[in-house]
Amino acid sequence: MSLYLRFLEDHRRRGKETISSGDLAALGGTTSAQVRKDLSFFGSFGTRGLGYSVAALSHRIREILGLEREWRVIIIGAGKIGAALAQYRGFAERGFHVIGVYDVDRAQIGKSLNGLVIQDESAMDADIARLKPDIALIAVPAEAAQALLDRVAKAGVRGVLNFAPTPLHAPEGVKLRSVDMALELEILTYALVGSQH
Amino acid sequence: MSLYLRFLEDHRRRGKETISSGDLAALGGTTSAQVRKDLSFFGSFGTRGLGYSVAALSHRIREILGLEREWRVIIIGAGKIGAALAQYRGFAERGFHVIGVYDVDRAQIGKSLNGLVIQDESAMDADIARLKPDIALIAVPAEAAQALLDRVAKAGVRGVLNFAPTPLHAPEGVKLRSVDMALELEILTYALVGSQH
DNA sequence: TATATCTTGTGAAATCATTCACAAGCATCC
DNA sequence: GGATGCTTGTGAATGATTTCACAAGATATA
Ligand SMILES: NC(=O)c1ccc[n+]([C@@H]2O[C@H](COP(=O)([O-])OP(=O)(O)OC[C@H]3O[C@@H](n4cnc5c(N)ncnc54)[C@H](O)[C@@H]3O)[C@@H](O)[C@H]2O)c1
Ligand SMILES: NC(=O)c1ccc[n+]([C@@H]2O[C@H](COP(=O)([O-])OP(=O)(O)OC[C@H]3O[C@@H](n4cnc5c(N)ncnc54)[C@H](O)[C@@H]3O)[C@@H](O)[C@H]2O)c1
């Protein structure tokens, strides 16, 4: 679904007003029947003979994904990757607003990233209670990740995106996803060794 | 498979020598039968009544994934995310060696990241021909991504990991994967809006 | 050695996902 | 308005994956 949204935005930029399931399939590397099945799960909003209205379908998918509202995000760990994420414009463009960045390192605390001051992580629990962020990004060393996940979960955060390359266990009621870049590379190498027999 | 490897390493750190399919399943959130089917696809290396040897299974999976050799990696775009990736220790730990970083920005070229000097991207094609990197990480603005993918593919790179949030089309014979962090957040929000009816 | 207890490896069954195929709907053109 | 050309939405067929269920191998214990 998120991918379809990317394709639709791409298509809109090219000035097209409608798109057929076949076009979407070609972009996504699937079949037109697949695309239609996926979309029909949420209702039917295409026009026969014409395809889907790019604007209408985008809007509907944004609704389904919950992107019609703004989301508050905090970042834990202001190291190399945390700092990059804090300054990433792509988040705000899609409705994700970074409202806080935390670290334990005295040398980091107080520094400003894009107008956002790095806070002492001891202030985090109180801030979460007050500002009620929806999602936390965990960008700390692997050893510290599970403890922080438990801590933000307890404080009331319901979604977590983890960047530490370690298996984590999410407490009940918390949605967890992990981005593991070394793992992505491993999937690539598997494909590479596989393709040369 | 890569995930199983993570679990095994985790388990080894805890001092365990064997692990059962049930344990692996619990870690991965699947069933024991699933794990056994996955592993049996590549042969049978468990011991009945005991489980799998953590060391032997790790080794076998590393073999299957092609991690028993070293891989050469270049990074294109030395911006915020490119710089973070260039300094990331986790890659070298898993056998991925960054041998070059490229940018167009005069202000960036010549700077050193962890002992790695940022090169002018006009030198890139010659370097690829000479050093034969296996994988390129693309960390440039979305508009520039497709052109660079085509360019490194032509120069002989066979695997690409893309960080730009845009749909790319890989030329024949090139394995492409993309990491899209805003998309990861969208998947989280979908789960969040879904779970509250 | 005999017995009890685990856990793998794997056919068979059940479930889930994709593809096929086509009636029905809409737009366009004559 | 009627014929023509596209494209959707969706049952039915096919294909893939997951789960079930259990025989057979391995260890441990006495
Ligand atoms: N650098 C990358 O490109 C990259 C890529 C993929 C994954 N990662 C992972 O992301 C994590 C961070 O990587 P990095 O390169 O930014 O490391 P880093 O050392 O630059 O930054 C880690 C930061 O976390 C802070 N920290 C440690 N414990 C903390 C706590 N309890 N609360 C708050 N802050 C705490 C540290 O003070 C430090 O500033 C690691 O797990 C790493 O494996 C990094
Ligand atoms: N910053 C993040 O945390 C983050 C997160 C996810 C995705 N991304 C994506 O990663 C990409 C880079 O993001 P960033 O934040 O590092 O941006 P950035 O502006 O800091 O860095 C981009 C760099 O690419 C260089 N560049 C541009 N064209 C180039 C070319 N043809 N060849 C070589 N280098 C070129 C620029 O000079 C610049 O240094 C973007 O597509 C962004 O959407 C960034």
Coordinates of C-alpha atoms (C1' of nucleotides) and ligand atoms in Angstrom, one line a residue:
Chain A
M1 CA 0.0 0.0 0.0
S2 CA 2.7 2.5 0.9
L3 CA 4.5 1.5 -2.3
Y4 CA 1.4 2.2 -4.4
L5 CA 1.3 5.6 -2.7
R6 CA 4.9 6.3 -3.9
F7 CA 4.0 5.3 -7.4
L8 CA 0.9 7.5 -7.4
E9 CA 2.8 10.5 -6.3
D10 CA 5.4 9.8 -8.9
H11 CA 2.7 9.6 -11.5
R12 CA 1.0 12.8 -10.3
R13 CA 4.3 14.6 -10.7
R14 CA 4.3 13.5 -14.3
G15 CA 1.0 15.3 -14.7
K16 CA -1.2 12.2 -15.2
E17 CA -4.7 12.3 -13.7
T18 CA -5.6 8.6 -14.0
I19 CA -3.7 5.3 -13.8
S20 CA -4.6 1.8 -14.7
S21 CA -4.0 -1.3 -12.6
G22 CA -1.6 -2.5 -15.4
D23 CA 0.5 0.6 -15.0
L24 CA 0.7 0.3 -11.2
A25 CA 1.6 -3.4 -11.7
A26 CA 4.4 -2.6 -14.1
L27 CA 5.8 -0.1 -11.6
G28 CA 5.6 -2.5 -8.7
G29 CA 6.7 -5.5 -10.6
T30 CA 3.5 -7.5 -10.1
T31 CA 0.4 -8.2 -12.2
S32 CA -2.7 -6.1 -12.8
A33 CA -4.9 -8.7 -11.2
Q34 CA -2.7 -8.5 -8.1
V35 CA -3.1 -4.7 -7.9
R36 CA -6.9 -4.9 -8.3
K37 CA -7.2 -7.5 -5.6
D38 CA -5.1 -5.4 -3.2
L39 CA -7.2 -2.3 -3.8
S40 CA -10.5 -4.1 -3.8
F41 CA -9.9 -5.2 -0.3
F42 CA -10.6 -1.7 0.9
G43 CA -13.5 -1.0 -1.4
S44 CA -13.9 -0.2 -5.1
F45 CA -12.8 3.2 -6.3
G46 CA -11.8 2.7 -9.9
T47 CA -13.7 3.6 -13.1
R48 CA -14.1 0.8 -15.6
G49 CA -12.6 1.6 -18.9
L50 CA -10.5 4.4 -17.4
G51 CA -8.6 3.3 -14.4
Y52 CA -8.1 5.0 -11.0
S53 CA -8.1 8.7 -10.4
V54 CA -4.6 9.4 -9.1
A55 CA -5.8 12.1 -6.7
A56 CA -8.7 10.1 -5.3
L57 CA -6.8 6.9 -4.9
S58 CA -3.8 8.7 -3.2
H59 CA -6.2 10.3 -0.8
R60 CA -8.0 7.0 0.0
I61 CA -4.6 5.2 0.6
R62 CA -3.5 8.1 2.8
E63 CA -6.7 7.6 4.8
I64 CA -6.2 3.9 5.1
L65 CA -2.6 4.3 6.2
G66 CA -3.5 6.9 8.7
L67 CA -1.5 9.7 7.0
E68 CA -4.3 12.2 7.0
R69 CA -3.2 13.3 10.5
E70 CA 0.1 14.5 11.8
W71 CA 2.3 12.2 13.9
R72 CA 4.6 13.2 16.7
V73 CA 8.0 11.4 16.8
I74 CA 10.9 11.4 19.2
I75 CA 14.5 10.2 18.5
I76 CA 16.5 8.4 21.2
G77 CA 20.2 8.5 20.6
A78 CA 21.8 11.6 18.9
G79 CA 24.8 9.8 17.4
K80 CA 25.6 9.6 13.8
I81 CA 22.4 8.0 12.6
G82 CA 20.2 9.7 15.2
A83 CA 21.5 13.1 14.1
A84 CA 20.9 12.3 10.4
L85 CA 17.3 11.2 11.2
A86 CA 16.7 14.4 13.2
Q87 CA 17.7 16.5 10.3
Y88 CA 15.9 14.5 7.6
R89 CA 13.3 16.6 5.8
G90 CA 11.5 13.6 4.3
F91 CA 9.8 12.9 7.6
A92 CA 8.0 16.3 8.0
E93 CA 7.0 16.1 4.3
R94 CA 5.0 13.0 5.1
G95 CA 3.5 14.3 8.4
F96 CA 6.0 13.0 10.9
H97 CA 7.2 15.7 13.2
V98 CA 10.2 15.2 15.3
I99 CA 9.4 16.9 18.6
G100 CA 12.3 15.7 20.7
V101 CA 15.9 14.2 20.6
Y102 CA 17.5 12.5 23.6
D103 CA 20.9 11.3 24.5
V104 CA 22.9 10.3 27.6
D105 CA 26.2 11.8 26.4
R106 CA 26.9 15.1 28.2
A107 CA 28.9 16.2 25.2
Q108 CA 25.9 15.9 22.9
I109 CA 23.2 17.4 25.3
G110 CA 22.4 21.0 24.5
K111 CA 23.6 20.9 20.9
S112 CA 21.1 22.0 18.3
L113 CA 20.1 20.0 15.3
N114 CA 18.0 22.0 12.8
G115 CA 16.7 24.1 15.7
L116 CA 16.0 21.0 17.8
V117 CA 18.0 21.0 21.1
I118 CA 19.3 17.6 22.2
Q119 CA 17.8 16.8 25.6
D120 CA 19.1 14.8 28.5
E121 CA 17.5 11.4 28.4
S122 CA 16.6 11.6 32.1
A123 CA 13.9 14.1 31.0
M124 CA 12.4 11.7 28.5
D125 CA 9.8 9.9 30.6
A126 CA 8.3 13.2 31.8
D127 CA 8.3 14.6 28.3
I128 CA 6.6 11.5 26.9
A129 CA 3.8 11.9 29.5
R130 CA 3.4 15.6 28.6
L131 CA 3.8 15.7 24.9
K132 CA 2.5 12.2 24.1
P133 CA 4.6 11.3 21.1
D134 CA 3.1 8.6 18.9
I135 CA 6.3 7.0 17.8
A136 CA 9.9 6.6 19.1
L137 CA 12.9 6.0 16.8
I138 CA 15.6 4.1 18.7
A139 CA 19.1 4.9 17.5
V140 CA 21.4 3.8 20.3
P141 CA 23.9 1.0 20.6
A142 CA 22.5 -2.5 20.5
E143 CA 23.0 -3.2 24.2
A144 CA 20.9 -0.3 25.2
A145 CA 18.0 -0.8 22.8
Q146 CA 15.8 -3.4 24.6
A147 CA 15.9 -1.4 27.9
L148 CA 14.9 1.8 26.1
L149 CA 12.1 0.0 24.2
D150 CA 10.6 -1.2 27.5
R151 CA 11.0 2.2 29.0
V152 CA 9.2 4.2 26.2
A153 CA 6.5 1.5 26.1
K154 CA 5.9 1.9 29.8
A155 CA 5.8 5.7 29.4
G156 CA 3.0 5.3 26.8
V157 CA 4.6 5.3 23.3
R158 CA 2.7 2.8 21.0
G159 CA 5.0 2.6 18.0
V160 CA 8.7 2.1 17.8
L161 CA 11.1 2.0 14.8
N162 CA 14.4 0.5 15.9
F163 CA 17.8 0.9 14.1
A164 CA 19.9 -1.2 16.4
P165 CA 20.9 -4.5 14.7
T166 CA 19.6 -6.8 17.4
P167 CA 16.4 -8.8 17.9
L168 CA 14.0 -7.0 20.2
H169 CA 10.9 -8.1 22.0
A170 CA 8.0 -5.6 22.0
P171 CA 5.8 -5.4 25.1
E172 CA 2.1 -6.0 24.6
G173 CA 0.3 -3.3 22.7
V174 CA 3.4 -1.8 21.2
K175 CA 4.1 -2.0 17.4
L176 CA 7.7 -2.5 16.6
R177 CA 9.6 -2.5 13.4
S178 CA 13.3 -2.7 12.8
V179 CA 15.6 -1.3 10.1
D180 CA 18.7 -3.4 9.9
M181 CA 21.0 -2.1 7.2
A182 CA 23.6 -4.9 7.5
L183 CA 20.8 -7.4 7.1
E184 CA 19.7 -5.6 3.9
L185 CA 23.2 -6.1 2.6
E186 CA 23.1 -9.7 3.5
I187 CA 19.9 -10.2 1.5
L188 CA 21.7 -8.6 -1.4
T189 CA 24.7 -10.9 -1.1
Y190 CA 22.5 -13.9 -0.9
A191 CA 20.9 -12.8 -4.2
L192 CA 24.3 -12.2 -5.7
V193 CA 25.8 -15.6 -4.8
G194 CA 22.6 -17.3 -5.8
S195 CA 22.6 -15.6 -9.3
Q196 CA 26.1 -16.8 -10.2
H197 CA 25.2 -20.5 -9.5
Chain B
M1 CA 17.7 -16.6 7.0
S2 CA 19.5 -13.5 8.0
L3 CA 17.2 -13.1 10.9
Y4 CA 17.9 -16.7 12.1
L5 CA 21.6 -15.7 12.0
R6 CA 20.9 -12.8 14.3
F7 CA 19.1 -15.0 16.7
L8 CA 21.9 -17.6 16.7
E9 CA 24.5 -14.9 17.4
D10 CA 22.4 -13.6 20.2
H11 CA 22.1 -17.1 21.6
R12 CA 25.8 -17.7 21.3
R13 CA 26.5 -14.6 23.3
R14 CA 24.3 -16.1 26.0
G15 CA 26.6 -19.1 26.1
K16 CA 24.2 -21.7 24.7
E17 CA 25.7 -24.4 22.4
T18 CA 22.5 -25.8 20.9
I19 CA 19.1 -24.4 20.1
S20 CA 15.8 -26.1 19.2
S21 CA 13.5 -25.1 16.3
G22 CA 11.0 -24.1 19.0
D23 CA 13.3 -21.6 20.5
L24 CA 14.2 -20.1 17.1
A25 CA 10.5 -19.9 16.3
A26 CA 9.7 -18.1 19.6
L27 CA 12.4 -15.5 18.8
G28 CA 11.2 -15.0 15.2
G29 CA 7.5 -15.1 16.0
T30 CA 6.7 -18.2 13.9
T31 CA 6.2 -21.9 14.5
S32 CA 8.8 -24.6 15.0
A33 CA 7.6 -26.5 11.9
Q34 CA 8.2 -23.3 9.9
V35 CA 11.8 -23.1 11.1
R36 CA 12.5 -26.7 10.4
K37 CA 11.1 -26.4 6.9
D38 CA 13.1 -23.3 6.2
L39 CA 16.3 -25.0 7.3
S40 CA 15.6 -28.3 5.7
F41 CA 15.5 -26.6 2.4
F42 CA 19.3 -26.3 2.6
G43 CA 20.0 -29.8 4.0
S44 CA 19.6 -31.3 7.4
F45 CA 22.0 -30.3 10.1
G46 CA 20.1 -30.8 13.4
T47 CA 20.4 -33.5 15.9
R48 CA 17.2 -35.3 16.9
G49 CA 16.5 -34.9 20.6
L50 CA 18.9 -32.1 21.0
G51 CA 18.3 -29.4 18.4
Y52 CA 20.8 -27.5 16.3
S53 CA 24.4 -26.7 17.1
V54 CA 24.6 -22.9 17.3
A55 CA 28.1 -22.8 15.9
A56 CA 27.5 -25.2 13.1
L57 CA 24.2 -23.7 12.0
S58 CA 25.6 -20.2 12.1
H59 CA 28.5 -21.3 9.9
R60 CA 26.2 -23.0 7.5
I61 CA 23.9 -20.0 7.2
R62 CA 26.8 -17.7 6.7
E63 CA 27.9 -19.9 3.9
I64 CA 24.5 -19.9 2.3
L65 CA 24.2 -16.1 2.5
G66 CA 27.7 -15.6 1.1
L67 CA 29.1 -14.1 4.2
E68 CA 32.2 -16.3 4.4
R69 CA 33.9 -13.8 2.0
E70 CA 34.5 -10.1 2.3
W71 CA 32.5 -7.7 0.2
R72 CA 33.6 -4.3 -1.2
V73 CA 31.2 -1.5 -0.9
I74 CA 31.1 2.1 -2.1
I75 CA 28.9 4.9 -0.9
I76 CA 27.6 7.6 -3.2
G77 CA 26.5 10.8 -1.6
A78 CA 28.4 12.0 1.5
G79 CA 25.5 13.9 3.0
K80 CA 24.0 13.3 6.4
I81 CA 23.0 9.7 5.9
G82 CA 26.0 8.9 3.6
A83 CA 28.4 10.1 6.2
A84 CA 26.7 8.1 9.0
L85 CA 26.9 5.0 6.8
A86 CA 30.5 5.6 6.0
Q87 CA 31.4 5.7 9.7
Y88 CA 29.1 2.8 10.7
R89 CA 31.2 0.0 12.3
G90 CA 28.5 -2.6 11.9
F91 CA 29.3 -3.1 8.3
A92 CA 32.9 -4.1 8.7
E93 CA 31.9 -6.4 11.5
R94 CA 29.9 -8.4 9.0
G95 CA 32.4 -8.4 6.3
F96 CA 31.3 -5.3 4.3
H97 CA 34.2 -3.0 3.7
V98 CA 33.7 0.6 2.5
I99 CA 36.4 1.3 0.0
G100 CA 35.1 4.6 -1.4
V101 CA 32.8 7.5 -0.7
Y102 CA 31.8 9.9 -3.5
D103 CA 30.0 13.3 -3.8
V104 CA 29.6 16.1 -6.2
D105 CA 29.7 18.9 -3.7
R106 CA 33.1 20.7 -3.7
A107 CA 32.6 21.5 -0.1
Q108 CA 32.5 17.8 0.8
I109 CA 35.2 16.5 -1.4
G110 CA 38.5 16.0 0.3
K111 CA 37.0 15.7 3.8
S112 CA 37.9 12.6 5.7
L113 CA 35.4 10.2 7.3
N114 CA 37.0 7.7 9.6
G115 CA 40.2 7.8 7.5
L116 CA 38.2 7.6 4.3
V117 CA 38.6 10.6 2.0
I118 CA 35.5 11.7 0.1
Q119 CA 36.2 11.5 -3.6
D120 CA 34.9 13.6 -6.6
E121 CA 32.2 11.5 -8.2
S122 CA 33.7 12.2 -11.6
A123 CA 36.4 9.7 -10.5
M124 CA 33.8 7.1 -9.7
D125 CA 33.5 5.1 -13.0
A126 CA 37.3 4.7 -13.3
D127 CA 37.5 3.6 -9.6
I128 CA 34.7 1.0 -10.1
A129 CA 36.5 -0.4 -13.1
R130 CA 39.8 -0.6 -11.1
L131 CA 38.6 -1.7 -7.6
K132 CA 35.6 -3.7 -8.6
P133 CA 33.3 -3.0 -5.7
D134 CA 30.5 -5.5 -5.3
I135 CA 27.8 -3.2 -3.9
A136 CA 27.0 0.5 -4.1
L137 CA 25.0 2.4 -1.4
I138 CA 23.0 5.2 -3.0
A139 CA 22.5 8.1 -0.5
V140 CA 21.8 11.1 -2.8
P141 CA 18.6 13.2 -3.3
A142 CA 15.8 11.3 -4.9
E143 CA 16.1 13.1 -8.3
A144 CA 19.7 11.9 -8.8
A145 CA 19.1 8.3 -7.7
Q146 CA 18.0 6.6 -10.9
A147 CA 20.8 8.2 -13.0
L148 CA 23.4 7.0 -10.5
L149 CA 21.9 3.5 -10.4
D150 CA 22.1 3.2 -14.2
R151 CA 25.6 4.6 -14.1
V152 CA 27.1 2.2 -11.5
A153 CA 25.3 -0.7 -13.2
K154 CA 26.9 0.2 -16.5
A155 CA 30.3 0.4 -14.7
G156 CA 29.9 -3.1 -13.4
V157 CA 28.4 -3.0 -9.9
R158 CA 26.0 -5.9 -9.4
G159 CA 24.3 -5.0 -6.1
V160 CA 22.7 -1.7 -5.0
L161 CA 21.2 -0.6 -1.7
N162 CA 19.2 2.6 -2.2
F163 CA 18.2 5.0 0.5
A164 CA 16.4 7.6 -1.6
P165 CA 12.6 7.4 -1.1
T166 CA 11.7 6.9 -4.7
P167 CA 10.8 3.9 -6.9
L168 CA 13.8 2.9 -9.0
H169 CA 14.1 0.5 -11.9
A170 CA 17.1 -1.8 -11.8
P171 CA 18.9 -2.7 -15.1
E172 CA 19.1 -6.3 -16.1
G173 CA 21.5 -8.3 -13.9
V174 CA 21.6 -5.8 -11.0
K175 CA 20.1 -6.7 -7.7
L176 CA 18.4 -3.7 -6.1
R177 CA 17.0 -3.2 -2.6
S178 CA 15.7 0.0 -1.1
V179 CA 15.5 1.2 2.5
D180 CA 12.8 3.8 2.9
M181 CA 12.4 5.0 6.4
A182 CA 9.4 7.2 5.9
L183 CA 7.7 4.1 4.4
E184 CA 8.6 2.1 7.5
L185 CA 6.9 4.8 9.6
E186 CA 3.8 4.5 7.4
I187 CA 3.6 0.8 8.0
L188 CA 3.8 1.6 11.7
T189 CA 1.0 4.1 11.5
Y190 CA -1.1 1.7 9.5
A191 CA -0.7 -0.8 12.3
L192 CA -1.5 1.9 14.9
V193 CA -4.7 3.1 13.3
G194 CA -5.7 -0.5 12.6
S195 CA -5.2 -1.6 16.2
Q196 CA -7.5 1.1 17.6
H197 CA -10.5 0.0 15.4
Chain C
dT1 C1' 19.8 -53.1 28.0
dA2 C1' 15.4 -51.2 28.4
dT3 C1' 12.6 -47.1 29.1
dA4 C1' 11.3 -42.4 29.0
dT5 C1' 11.9 -38.0 26.9
dC6 C1' 13.2 -34.8 23.4
dT7 C1' 13.5 -33.0 18.9
dT8 C1' 14.3 -33.4 14.0
dG9 C1' 12.8 -34.2 9.2
dT10 C1' 9.0 -34.7 6.2
dG11 C1' 4.8 -36.5 3.7
dA12 C1' -0.1 -35.1 3.8
dA13 C1' -3.7 -31.7 4.8
dA14 C1' -5.1 -27.3 5.3
dT15 C1' -4.7 -22.6 4.7
dC16 C1' -3.4 -18.6 2.2
dA17 C1' -2.1 -15.9 -2.1
dT18 C1' -1.8 -15.3 -6.9
dT19 C1' -3.3 -15.7 -11.5
dC20 C1' -6.9 -16.5 -14.9
dA21 C1' -10.8 -15.3 -17.2
dC22 C1' -14.8 -12.9 -18.1
dA23 C1' -19.2 -10.3 -17.3
dA24 C1' -20.4 -5.7 -16.6
dG25 C1' -19.4 -0.6 -16.6
dC26 C1' -17.7 3.5 -18.5
dA27 C1' -15.8 6.6 -22.2
dT28 C1' -15.2 7.7 -26.9
dC29 C1' -16.2 8.1 -31.6
dC30 C1' -19.0 7.8 -35.5
Chain D
dG1 C1' -27.7 6.0 -30.0
dG2 C1' -25.1 2.1 -31.0
dA3 C1' -20.9 0.0 -31.8
dT4 C1' -16.0 -0.3 -30.1
dG5 C1' -12.3 -0.4 -27.1
dC6 C1' -10.5 -0.3 -22.4
dT7 C1' -10.5 -1.4 -17.7
dT8 C1' -12.5 -2.7 -13.3
dG9 C1' -14.2 -6.1 -9.9
dT10 C1' -14.5 -10.7 -8.7
dG11 C1' -15.7 -15.8 -8.6
dA12 C1' -13.1 -20.0 -9.8
dA13 C1' -8.7 -22.4 -10.6
dT14 C1' -4.3 -22.8 -9.7
dG15 C1' -0.1 -22.5 -7.1
dA16 C1' 2.6 -21.7 -2.9
dT17 C1' 3.2 -21.7 1.9
dT18 C1' 2.2 -23.0 6.5
dT19 C1' 0.6 -26.1 9.7
dC20 C1' -0.3 -30.8 11.4
dA21 C1' 1.1 -35.1 12.8
dC22 C1' 4.1 -38.7 13.5
dA23 C1' 7.9 -42.1 12.6
dA24 C1' 12.6 -42.4 13.5
dG25 C1' 17.0 -40.9 15.6
dA26 C1' 19.4 -39.1 19.6
dT27 C1' 20.3 -38.5 24.5
dA28 C1' 19.7 -39.5 29.4
dT29 C1' 18.7 -42.4 33.2
dA30 C1' 18.8 -46.5 35.8
Ligands
LIG1 N1 25.7 4.9 11.7 C1 25.0 4.2 10.9 O1 25.0 4.4 9.7 C2 24.1 3.1 11.4 C3 23.5 2.3 10.4 C4 22.7 1.3 10.8 C5 22.5 1.0 12.2 N2 23.1 1.8 13.1 C6 22.8 1.5 14.5 O2 22.2 2.6 15.1 C7 22.7 2.7 16.5 C8 23.4 4.0 16.6 O3 24.5 4.1 15.7 P1 25.4 5.4 15.6 O4 26.3 5.1 14.5 O5 24.5 6.6 15.5 O6 26.2 5.3 16.9 P2 26.8 6.5 17.8 O7 27.7 5.9 18.8 O8 27.3 7.6 16.9 O9 25.5 7.0 18.6 C9 24.9 6.4 19.6 C10 24.4 7.5 20.5 O10 23.5 6.9 21.5 C11 23.7 7.5 22.7 N3 23.2 6.6 23.8 C12 23.7 5.5 24.3 N4 22.9 5.0 25.3 C13 21.9 5.8 25.4 C14 20.7 5.9 26.2 N5 20.5 4.9 27.1 N6 19.8 6.9 26.0 C15 20.0 7.8 25.1 N7 21.1 7.8 24.3 C16 22.0 6.9 24.4 C17 25.2 7.7 22.8 O11 25.5 8.7 23.7 C18 25.5 8.1 21.3 O12 25.4 9.5 21.1 C19 23.6 1.5 16.7 O13 22.8 0.5 17.3 C20 24.0 1.1 15.3 O14 24.3 -0.3 15.2 C21 23.9 2.8 12.7
LIG2 N1 19.0 12.0 6.5 C1 18.3 10.9 6.7 O1 18.2 10.5 7.9 C2 17.7 10.2 5.6 C3 16.9 9.1 6.0 C4 16.2 8.4 5.0 C5 16.5 8.7 3.6 N2 17.3 9.7 3.3 C6 17.5 9.9 1.9 O2 18.9 9.8 1.6 C7 19.2 10.7 0.6 C8 20.3 11.6 1.1 O3 19.8 12.3 2.3 P1 20.7 13.2 3.2 O4 19.9 13.6 4.3 O5 22.0 12.6 3.4 O6 20.9 14.5 2.2 P2 22.1 15.5 2.1 O7 21.6 16.6 1.3 O8 22.7 15.7 3.4 O9 23.1 14.7 1.2 C9 23.0 14.4 -0.1 C10 24.4 14.4 -0.7 O10 24.4 13.8 -2.0 C11 25.3 14.6 -2.8 N3 25.0 14.4 -4.2 C12 24.0 15.0 -4.9 N4 24.0 14.5 -6.2 C13 25.1 13.7 -6.3 C14 25.7 13.0 -7.4 N5 25.1 13.0 -8.6 N6 26.7 12.2 -7.1 C15 27.3 12.2 -5.9 N7 26.8 12.8 -4.8 C16 25.7 13.6 -5.1 C17 25.1 16.0 -2.3 O11 26.2 16.8 -2.6 C18 25.0 15.8 -0.8 O12 26.2 15.9 -0.1 C19 18.0 11.4 0.2 O13 17.4 10.8 -0.9 C20 17.1 11.3 1.4 O14 15.8 11.3 1.1 C21 17.9 10.4 4.3

